[in-house]
CSV table of C-alpha atoms in Angstrom, one decimal:
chain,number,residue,atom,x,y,z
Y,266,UNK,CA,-20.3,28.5,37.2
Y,267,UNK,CA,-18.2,31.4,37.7
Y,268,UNK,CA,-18.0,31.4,40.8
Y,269,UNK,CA,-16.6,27.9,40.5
Y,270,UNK,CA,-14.1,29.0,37.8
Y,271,UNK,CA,-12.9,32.0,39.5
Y,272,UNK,CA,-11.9,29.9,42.5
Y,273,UNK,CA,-9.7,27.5,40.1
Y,274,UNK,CA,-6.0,27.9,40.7
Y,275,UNK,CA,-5.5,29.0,37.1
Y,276,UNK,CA,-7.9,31.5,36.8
Y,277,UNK,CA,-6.7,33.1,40.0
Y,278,UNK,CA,-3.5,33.0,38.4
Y,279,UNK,CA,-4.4,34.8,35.3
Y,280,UNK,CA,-6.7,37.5,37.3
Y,281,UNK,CA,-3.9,38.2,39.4
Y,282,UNK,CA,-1.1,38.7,36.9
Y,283,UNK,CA,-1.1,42.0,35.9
Y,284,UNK,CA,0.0,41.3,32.1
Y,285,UNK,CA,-3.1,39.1,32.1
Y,286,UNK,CA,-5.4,41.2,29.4
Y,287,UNK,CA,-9.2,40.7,29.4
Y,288,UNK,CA,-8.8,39.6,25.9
Y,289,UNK,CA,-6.5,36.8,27.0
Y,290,UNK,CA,-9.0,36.1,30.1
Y,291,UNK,CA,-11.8,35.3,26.7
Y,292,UNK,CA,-9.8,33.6,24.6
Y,293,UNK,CA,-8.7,30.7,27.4
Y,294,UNK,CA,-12.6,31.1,28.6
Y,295,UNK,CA,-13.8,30.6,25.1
Y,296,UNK,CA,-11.3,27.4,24.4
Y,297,UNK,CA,-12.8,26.1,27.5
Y,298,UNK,CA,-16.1,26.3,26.3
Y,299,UNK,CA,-15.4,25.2,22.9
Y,300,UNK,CA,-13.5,21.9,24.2
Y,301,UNK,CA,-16.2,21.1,26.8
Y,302,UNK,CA,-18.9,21.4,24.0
Y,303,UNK,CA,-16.9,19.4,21.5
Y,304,UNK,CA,-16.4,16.6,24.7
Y,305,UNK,CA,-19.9,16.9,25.1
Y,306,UNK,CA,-20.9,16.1,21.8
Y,307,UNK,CA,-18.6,13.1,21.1
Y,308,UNK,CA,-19.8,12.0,24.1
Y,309,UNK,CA,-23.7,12.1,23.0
Y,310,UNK,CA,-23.1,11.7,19.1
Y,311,UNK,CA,-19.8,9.8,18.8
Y,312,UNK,CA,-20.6,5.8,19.2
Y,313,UNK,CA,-24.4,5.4,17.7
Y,314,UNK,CA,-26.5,2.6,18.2
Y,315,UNK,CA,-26.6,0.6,15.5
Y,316,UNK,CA,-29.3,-1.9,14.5
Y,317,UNK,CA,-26.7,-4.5,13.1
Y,318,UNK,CA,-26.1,-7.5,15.5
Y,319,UNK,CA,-22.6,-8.7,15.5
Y,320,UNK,CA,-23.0,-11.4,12.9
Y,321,UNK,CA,-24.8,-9.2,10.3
Y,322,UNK,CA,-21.6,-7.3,10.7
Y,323,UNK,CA,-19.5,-10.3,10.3
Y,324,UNK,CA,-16.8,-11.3,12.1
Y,325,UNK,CA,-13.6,-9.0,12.6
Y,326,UNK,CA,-10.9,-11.2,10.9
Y,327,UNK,CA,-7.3,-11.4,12.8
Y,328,UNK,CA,-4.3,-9.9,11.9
Y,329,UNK,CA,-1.6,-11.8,10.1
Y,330,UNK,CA,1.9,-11.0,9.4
Y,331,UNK,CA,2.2,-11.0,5.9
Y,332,UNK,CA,5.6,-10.6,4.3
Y,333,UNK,CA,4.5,-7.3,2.4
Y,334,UNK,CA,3.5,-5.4,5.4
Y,335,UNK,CA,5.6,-3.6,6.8
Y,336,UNK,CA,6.6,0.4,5.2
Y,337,UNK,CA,9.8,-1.7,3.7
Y,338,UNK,CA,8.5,-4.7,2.6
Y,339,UNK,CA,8.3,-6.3,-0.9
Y,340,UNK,CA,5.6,-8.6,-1.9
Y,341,UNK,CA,7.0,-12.5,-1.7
Y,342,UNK,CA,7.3,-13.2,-5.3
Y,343,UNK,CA,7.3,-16.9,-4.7
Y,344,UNK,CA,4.7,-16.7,-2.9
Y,345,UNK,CA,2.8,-14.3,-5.7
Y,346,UNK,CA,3.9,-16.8,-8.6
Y,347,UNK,CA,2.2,-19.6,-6.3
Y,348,UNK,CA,-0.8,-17.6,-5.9
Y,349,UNK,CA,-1.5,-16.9,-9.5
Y,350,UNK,CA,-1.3,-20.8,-9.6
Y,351,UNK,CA,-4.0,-21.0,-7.1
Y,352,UNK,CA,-6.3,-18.8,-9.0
Y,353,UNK,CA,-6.0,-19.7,-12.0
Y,354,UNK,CA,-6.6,-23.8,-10.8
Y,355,UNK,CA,-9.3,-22.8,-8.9
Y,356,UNK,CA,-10.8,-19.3,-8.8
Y,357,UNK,CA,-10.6,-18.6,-12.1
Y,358,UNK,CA,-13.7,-21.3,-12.8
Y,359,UNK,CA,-16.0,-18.9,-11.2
Y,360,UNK,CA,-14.2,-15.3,-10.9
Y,361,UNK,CA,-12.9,-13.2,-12.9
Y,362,UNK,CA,-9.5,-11.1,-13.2
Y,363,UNK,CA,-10.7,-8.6,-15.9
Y,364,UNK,CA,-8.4,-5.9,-14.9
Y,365,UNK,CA,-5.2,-7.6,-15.3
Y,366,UNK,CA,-3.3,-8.1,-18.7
Y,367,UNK,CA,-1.1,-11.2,-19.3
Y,368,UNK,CA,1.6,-8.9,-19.8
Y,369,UNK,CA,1.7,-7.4,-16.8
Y,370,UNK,CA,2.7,-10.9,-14.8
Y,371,UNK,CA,5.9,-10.5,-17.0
Y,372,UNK,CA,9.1,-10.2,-14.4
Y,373,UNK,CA,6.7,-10.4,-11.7
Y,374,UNK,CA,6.1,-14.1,-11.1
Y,375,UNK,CA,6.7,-15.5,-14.4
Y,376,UNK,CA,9.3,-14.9,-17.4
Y,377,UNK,CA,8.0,-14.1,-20.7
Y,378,UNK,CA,8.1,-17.4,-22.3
Y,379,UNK,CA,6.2,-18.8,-19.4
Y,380,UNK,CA,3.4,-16.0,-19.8
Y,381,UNK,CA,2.9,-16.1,-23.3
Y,382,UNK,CA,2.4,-19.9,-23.1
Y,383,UNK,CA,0.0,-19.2,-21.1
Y,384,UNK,CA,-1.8,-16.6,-22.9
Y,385,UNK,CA,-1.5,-18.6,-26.2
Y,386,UNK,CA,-3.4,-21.4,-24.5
Y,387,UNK,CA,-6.8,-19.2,-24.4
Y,388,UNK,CA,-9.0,-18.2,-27.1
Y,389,UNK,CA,-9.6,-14.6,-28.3
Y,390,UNK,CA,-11.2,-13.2,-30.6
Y,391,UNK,CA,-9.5,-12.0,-33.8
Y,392,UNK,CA,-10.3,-8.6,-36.0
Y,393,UNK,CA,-13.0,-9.5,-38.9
Y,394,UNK,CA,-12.0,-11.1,-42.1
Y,395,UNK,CA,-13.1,-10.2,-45.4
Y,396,UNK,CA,-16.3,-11.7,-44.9
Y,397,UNK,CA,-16.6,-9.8,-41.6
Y,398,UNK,CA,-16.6,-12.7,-39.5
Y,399,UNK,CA,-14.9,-12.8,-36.4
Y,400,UNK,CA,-12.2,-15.6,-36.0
Y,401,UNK,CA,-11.0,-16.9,-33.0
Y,402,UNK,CA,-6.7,-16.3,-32.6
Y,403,UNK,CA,-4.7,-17.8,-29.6
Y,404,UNK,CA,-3.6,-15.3,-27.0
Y,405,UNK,CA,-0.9,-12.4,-27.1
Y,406,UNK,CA,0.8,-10.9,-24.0
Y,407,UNK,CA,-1.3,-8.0,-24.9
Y,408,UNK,CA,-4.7,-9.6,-23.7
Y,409,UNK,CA,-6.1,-9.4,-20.3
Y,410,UNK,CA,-6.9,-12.7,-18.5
Y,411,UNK,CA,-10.2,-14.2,-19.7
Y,412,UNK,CA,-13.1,-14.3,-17.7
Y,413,UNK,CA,-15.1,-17.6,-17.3
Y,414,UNK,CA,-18.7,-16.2,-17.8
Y,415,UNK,CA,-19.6,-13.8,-21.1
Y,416,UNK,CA,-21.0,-11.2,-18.8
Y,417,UNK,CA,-23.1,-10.6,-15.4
Y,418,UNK,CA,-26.3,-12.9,-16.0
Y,419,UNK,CA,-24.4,-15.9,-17.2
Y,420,UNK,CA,-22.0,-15.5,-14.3
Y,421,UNK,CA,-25.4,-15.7,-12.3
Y,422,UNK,CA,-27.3,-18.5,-13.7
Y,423,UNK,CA,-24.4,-20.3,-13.0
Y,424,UNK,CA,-23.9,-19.6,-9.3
Y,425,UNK,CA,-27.8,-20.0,-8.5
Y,426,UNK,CA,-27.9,-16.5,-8.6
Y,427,UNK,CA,-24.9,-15.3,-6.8
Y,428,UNK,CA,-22.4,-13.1,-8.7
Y,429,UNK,CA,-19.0,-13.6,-7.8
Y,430,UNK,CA,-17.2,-10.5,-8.2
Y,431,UNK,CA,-14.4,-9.8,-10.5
Y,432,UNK,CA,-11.2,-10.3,-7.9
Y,433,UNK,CA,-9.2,-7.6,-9.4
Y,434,UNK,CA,-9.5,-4.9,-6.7
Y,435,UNK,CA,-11.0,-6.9,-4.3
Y,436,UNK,CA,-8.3,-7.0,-1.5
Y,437,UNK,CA,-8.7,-2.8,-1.5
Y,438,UNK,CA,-12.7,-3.2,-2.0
Y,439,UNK,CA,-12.8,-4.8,1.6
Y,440,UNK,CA,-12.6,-3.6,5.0
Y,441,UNK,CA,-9.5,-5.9,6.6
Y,442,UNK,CA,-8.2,-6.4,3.3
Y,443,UNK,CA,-5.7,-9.6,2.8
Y,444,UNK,CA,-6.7,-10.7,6.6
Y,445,UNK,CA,-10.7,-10.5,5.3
Y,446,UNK,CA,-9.6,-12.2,2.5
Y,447,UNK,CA,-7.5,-15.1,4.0
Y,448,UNK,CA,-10.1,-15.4,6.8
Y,449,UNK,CA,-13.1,-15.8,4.9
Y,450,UNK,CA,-11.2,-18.8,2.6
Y,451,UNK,CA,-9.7,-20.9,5.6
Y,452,UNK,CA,-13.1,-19.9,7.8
Y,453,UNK,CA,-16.0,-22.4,6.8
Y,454,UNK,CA,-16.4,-24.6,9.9
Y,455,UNK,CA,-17.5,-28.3,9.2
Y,456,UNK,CA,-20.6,-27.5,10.5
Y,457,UNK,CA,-22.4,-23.8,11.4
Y,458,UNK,CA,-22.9,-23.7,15.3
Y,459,UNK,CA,-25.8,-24.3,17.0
Y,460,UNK,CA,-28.3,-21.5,16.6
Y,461,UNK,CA,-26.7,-20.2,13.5
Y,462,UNK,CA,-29.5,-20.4,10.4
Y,463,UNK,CA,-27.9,-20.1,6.8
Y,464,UNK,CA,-30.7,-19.6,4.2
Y,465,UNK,CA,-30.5,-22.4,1.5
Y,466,UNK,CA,-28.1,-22.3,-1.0
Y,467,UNK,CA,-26.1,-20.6,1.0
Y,468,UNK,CA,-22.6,-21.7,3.0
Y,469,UNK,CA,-22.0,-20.5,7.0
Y,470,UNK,CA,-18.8,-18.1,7.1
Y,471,UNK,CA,-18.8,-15.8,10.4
Y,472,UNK,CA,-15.9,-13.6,8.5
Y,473,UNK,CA,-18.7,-12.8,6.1
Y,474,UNK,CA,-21.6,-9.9,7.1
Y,475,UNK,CA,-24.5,-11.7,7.7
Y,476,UNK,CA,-23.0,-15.4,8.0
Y,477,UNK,CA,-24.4,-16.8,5.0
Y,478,UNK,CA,-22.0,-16.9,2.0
Y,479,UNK,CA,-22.8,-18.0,-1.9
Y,480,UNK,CA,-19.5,-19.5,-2.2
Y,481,UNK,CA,-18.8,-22.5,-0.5
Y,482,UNK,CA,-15.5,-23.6,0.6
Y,483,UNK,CA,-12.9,-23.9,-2.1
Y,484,UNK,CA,-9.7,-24.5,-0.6
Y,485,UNK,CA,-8.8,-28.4,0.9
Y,486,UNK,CA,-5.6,-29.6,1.6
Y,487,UNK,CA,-3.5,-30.6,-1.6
Y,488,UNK,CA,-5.7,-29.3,-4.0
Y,489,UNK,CA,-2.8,-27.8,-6.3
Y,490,UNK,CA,0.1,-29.4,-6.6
Y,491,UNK,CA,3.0,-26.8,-6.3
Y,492,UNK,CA,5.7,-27.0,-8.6
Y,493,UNK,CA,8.3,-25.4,-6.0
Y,494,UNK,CA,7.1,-28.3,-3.9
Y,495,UNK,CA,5.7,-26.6,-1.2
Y,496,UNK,CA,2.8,-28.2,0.5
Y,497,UNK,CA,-0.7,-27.0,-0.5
Y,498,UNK,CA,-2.2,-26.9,2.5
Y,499,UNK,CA,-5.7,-25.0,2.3
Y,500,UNK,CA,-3.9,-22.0,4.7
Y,501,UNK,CA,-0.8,-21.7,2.3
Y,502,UNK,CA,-2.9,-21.6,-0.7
Y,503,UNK,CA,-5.4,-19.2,1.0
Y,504,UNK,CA,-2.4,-17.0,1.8
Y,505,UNK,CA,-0.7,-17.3,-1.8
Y,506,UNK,CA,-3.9,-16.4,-3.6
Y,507,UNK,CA,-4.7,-13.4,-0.8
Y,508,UNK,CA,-0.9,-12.0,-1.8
Y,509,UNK,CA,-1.8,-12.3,-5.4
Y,510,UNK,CA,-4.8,-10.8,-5.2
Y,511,UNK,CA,-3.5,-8.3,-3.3
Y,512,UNK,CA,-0.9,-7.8,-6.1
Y,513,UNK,CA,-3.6,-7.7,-8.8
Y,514,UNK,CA,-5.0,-4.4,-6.8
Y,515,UNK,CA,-1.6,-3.3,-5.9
Y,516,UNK,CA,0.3,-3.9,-8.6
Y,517,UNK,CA,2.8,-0.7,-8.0
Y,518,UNK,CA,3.3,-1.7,-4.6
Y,519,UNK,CA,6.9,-2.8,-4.3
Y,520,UNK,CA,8.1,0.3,-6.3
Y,521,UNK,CA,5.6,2.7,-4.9
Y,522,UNK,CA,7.6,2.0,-1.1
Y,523,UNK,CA,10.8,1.6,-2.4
Y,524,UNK,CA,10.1,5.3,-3.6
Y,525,UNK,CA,8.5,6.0,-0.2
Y,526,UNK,CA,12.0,5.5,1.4
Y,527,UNK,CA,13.6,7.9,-1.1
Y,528,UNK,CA,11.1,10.5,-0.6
Y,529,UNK,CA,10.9,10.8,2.8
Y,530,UNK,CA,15.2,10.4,3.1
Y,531,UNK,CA,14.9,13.4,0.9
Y,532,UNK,CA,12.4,15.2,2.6
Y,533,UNK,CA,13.4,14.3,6.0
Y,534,UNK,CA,16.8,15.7,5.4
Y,535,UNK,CA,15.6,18.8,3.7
Y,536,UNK,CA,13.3,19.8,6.7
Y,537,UNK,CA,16.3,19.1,8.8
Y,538,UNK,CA,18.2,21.9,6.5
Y,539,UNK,CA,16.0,24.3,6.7
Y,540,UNK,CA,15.7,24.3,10.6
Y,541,UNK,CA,19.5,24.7,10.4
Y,542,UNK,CA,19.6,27.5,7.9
Y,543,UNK,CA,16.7,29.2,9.6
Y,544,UNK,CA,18.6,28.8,12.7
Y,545,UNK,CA,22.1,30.2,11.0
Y,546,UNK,CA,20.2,33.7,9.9
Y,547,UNK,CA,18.5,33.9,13.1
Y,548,UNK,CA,21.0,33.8,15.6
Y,549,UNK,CA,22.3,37.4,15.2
Y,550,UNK,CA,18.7,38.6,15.5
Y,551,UNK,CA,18.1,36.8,18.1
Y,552,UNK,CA,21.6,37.4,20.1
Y,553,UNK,CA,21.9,41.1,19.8
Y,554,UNK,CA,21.5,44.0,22.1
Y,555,UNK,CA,19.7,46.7,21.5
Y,556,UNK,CA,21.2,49.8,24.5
Y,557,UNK,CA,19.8,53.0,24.3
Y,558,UNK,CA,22.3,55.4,25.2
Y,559,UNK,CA,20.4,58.7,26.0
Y,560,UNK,CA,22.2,61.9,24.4
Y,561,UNK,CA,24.0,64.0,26.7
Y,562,UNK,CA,22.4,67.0,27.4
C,80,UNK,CA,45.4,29.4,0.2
C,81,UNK,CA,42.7,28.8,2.1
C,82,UNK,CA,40.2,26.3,1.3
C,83,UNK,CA,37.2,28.0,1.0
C,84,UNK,CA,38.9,30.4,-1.5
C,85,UNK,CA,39.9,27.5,-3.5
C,86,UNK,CA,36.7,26.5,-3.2
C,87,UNK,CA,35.2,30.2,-4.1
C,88,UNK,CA,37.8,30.7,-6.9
C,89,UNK,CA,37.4,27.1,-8.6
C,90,UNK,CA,33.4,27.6,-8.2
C,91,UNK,CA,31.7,30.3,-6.9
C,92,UNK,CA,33.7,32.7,-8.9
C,93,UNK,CA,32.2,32.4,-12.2
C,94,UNK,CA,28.3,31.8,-13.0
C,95,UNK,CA,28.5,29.2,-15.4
C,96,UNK,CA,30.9,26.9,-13.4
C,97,UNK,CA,28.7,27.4,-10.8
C,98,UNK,CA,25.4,26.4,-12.2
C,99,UNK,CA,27.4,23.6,-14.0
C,100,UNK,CA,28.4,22.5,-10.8
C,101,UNK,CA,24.5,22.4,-9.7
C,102,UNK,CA,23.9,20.0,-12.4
C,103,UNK,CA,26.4,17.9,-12.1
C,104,UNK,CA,26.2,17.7,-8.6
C,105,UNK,CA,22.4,16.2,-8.9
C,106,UNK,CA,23.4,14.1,-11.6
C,107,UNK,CA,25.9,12.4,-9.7
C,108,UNK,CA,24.0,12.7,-6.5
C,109,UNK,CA,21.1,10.8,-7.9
C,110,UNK,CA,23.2,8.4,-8.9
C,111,UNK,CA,24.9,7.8,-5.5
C,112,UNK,CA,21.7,7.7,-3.5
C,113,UNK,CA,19.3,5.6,-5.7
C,114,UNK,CA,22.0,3.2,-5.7
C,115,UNK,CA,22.7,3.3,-2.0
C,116,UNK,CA,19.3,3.2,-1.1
C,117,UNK,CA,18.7,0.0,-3.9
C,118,UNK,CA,21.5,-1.6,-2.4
C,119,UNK,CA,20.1,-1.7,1.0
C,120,UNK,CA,16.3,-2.4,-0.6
C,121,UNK,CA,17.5,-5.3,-2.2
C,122,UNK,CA,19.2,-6.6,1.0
C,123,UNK,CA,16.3,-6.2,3.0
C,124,UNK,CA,13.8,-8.0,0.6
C,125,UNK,CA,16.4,-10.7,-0.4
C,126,UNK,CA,15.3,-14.0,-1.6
C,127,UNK,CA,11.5,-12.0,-2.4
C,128,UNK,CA,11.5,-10.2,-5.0
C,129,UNK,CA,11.1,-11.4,-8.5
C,130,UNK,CA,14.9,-10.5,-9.9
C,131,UNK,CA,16.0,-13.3,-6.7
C,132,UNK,CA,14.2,-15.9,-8.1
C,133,UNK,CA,14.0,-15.5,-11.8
C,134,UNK,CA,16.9,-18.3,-12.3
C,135,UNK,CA,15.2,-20.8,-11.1
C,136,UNK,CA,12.5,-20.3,-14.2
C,137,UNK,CA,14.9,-18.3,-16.9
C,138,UNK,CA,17.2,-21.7,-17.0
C,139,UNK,CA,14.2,-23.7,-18.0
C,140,UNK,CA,13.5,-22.0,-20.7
C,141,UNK,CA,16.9,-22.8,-22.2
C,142,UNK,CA,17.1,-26.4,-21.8
């Protein structure tokens, strides 16, 4: 090993210079080591086997080029306001949307007339009267959206067991995000292929881990009838309800990048100063002469 | 006179101007760069964000 090492171009190169310290000589020896090590044990450690096939992972959906995904990019508010049309026509009979308040939808994809029609047209329930029973009022902007099942086992019985999850986070609560999401909806083939098994009860989706999925499909062509008259094909809807929901977990998304770009302008131009200024005070340091002019004797 | 000792006599000179300068500077700064920066937001996200498309549901309302 040393011998190997001492006949390396480099290392002759730091034995021979002079300025070369034995100090230096350990520290490049030791990085050496270190690196090889770490090498070593990415290479034995860093890909483990797993004991998941492919299809109990699920299938890796594709990228698509939403309209909110670049640094700079809004959400389509069209396409949101279409979206919230979707779910609400045909998600919200099974899922609910428990973290978002009517109110909030206010000058995001409806005005507030339009919202608290909406609202107004569920039931909630009121504060006691004097007898202490509990009355049933119309809906305020105030309320959140209302869930279709009373809680977790009704939501159950009602799917044969299955609980679909509340949809409010769910574009952040899965790996791939709005491409999961728009995969799995558009991805139920007619039929599974051959030598795929779905336990019964269950619907094939590759996009979902393990294949087998409680939900069926939801989505068909023309399902909703958009009032901007765009046609409801099951990929547009599946796309306007993924950017909603995507909303629904993002909802400070537009402004959050649209500060982005002022922060880093800021920032960026900052740092820039203060290589300048750093620069400015250095320069006579690093210009001057120092001569030493040895007294006469 | 030279400009920078306009600049120094109208400014520098005297504290207060100076740190009212400061503030007024970033008042007015802040003003001219979040509207810059809005400006070109807006004109890169036209036709998709909710303030684009808001007449076609506010005149509704009216009618």
């Amino acid at each position: 090993m040393v011998n190997r090492l001492s006949g390396s171009p480099l290392f002759k190169r730091l034995a021979s210079s002079a300025a070369v310290s034995k100090s230096t000589r350990n520290a490049v020896l030791a990085t050496v080591a270190t690196g090889g090590l770490a090498a070593w044990y990415v290479n034995l450690y860093g890909n483990p086997i797993k004991a998941v096939t492919l299809a109990e992972h699920g299938l890796h959906p594709g990228e698509y080029p939403w309209s909110h995904k670049g640094w700079l990019d809004t959400f389509d508010h069209q396409s949101l306001r279409r979206g919230f049309q979707v779910y609400r026509e045909v998600c919200a009979a099974c899922h609910s949307l428990n973290l978002v308040a009517w109110r909030t939808l206010v000058g995001v994809t409806h005005t507030s007339d339009e919202v608290r029609a909406m609202a107004e047209e569920a039931e909630y329930d009121n504060e006691p009267n004097d007898e202490g029973e509990i009355e049933k009022r119309p809906g305020k902007l105030s309320d959140y959206i209302p869930a279709p099942y009373a809680n977790e086992q009704a939501a159950r019985a009602a799917n044969s067991g299955a609980l679909p999850p509340d949809l409010s986070l769910i574009v952040k609560a899965r790996h791939g995000a709005c491409d999961y999401i728009f995969s799995l909806l558009t991805g139920y083939p007619d039929d599974p292929p051959a030598g795929a098994t779905v336990a019964s009860g269950l619907n094939y989706n590759p996009y979902f881990p393990g294949g087998g999925i409680a939900m069926g499909r939801v989505l068909f062509d023309g399902l909703v009838e958009y009032e901007d008259g765009t046609p409801a094909t099951t990929s547009q809807m599946a796309k306007d309800v993924t950017t909603f929901l995507n909303w629904a977990a993002e909802p400070e998304h537009d402004v959050r990048k649209k500060t982005g770009l002022k922060v880093l302008i800021i920032t960026g131009s900052l740092w820039a100063l203060s290589l300048w200024v750093k620069r400015f005070k250095w320069t006579p340091v690093k210009t001057r002469r120092i001569v030493y002019k040895p007294p006469k004797l | 006179m030279a400009i920078s000792s306009v600049i120094y006599n109208t400014i520098f000179r005297r504290n207060s101007i100076f740190v009212g300068t400061v503030l007024a500077g970033a008042f007015a700064f802040e003003i001219a760069f979040d509207s810059t920066v809005d400006k070109y937001w807006d004109a890169r996200n036209i036709g998709k964000q909710w303030k684009d498309i808001k007449y076609k549901y506010v005149e509704k309302d009216e009618e």
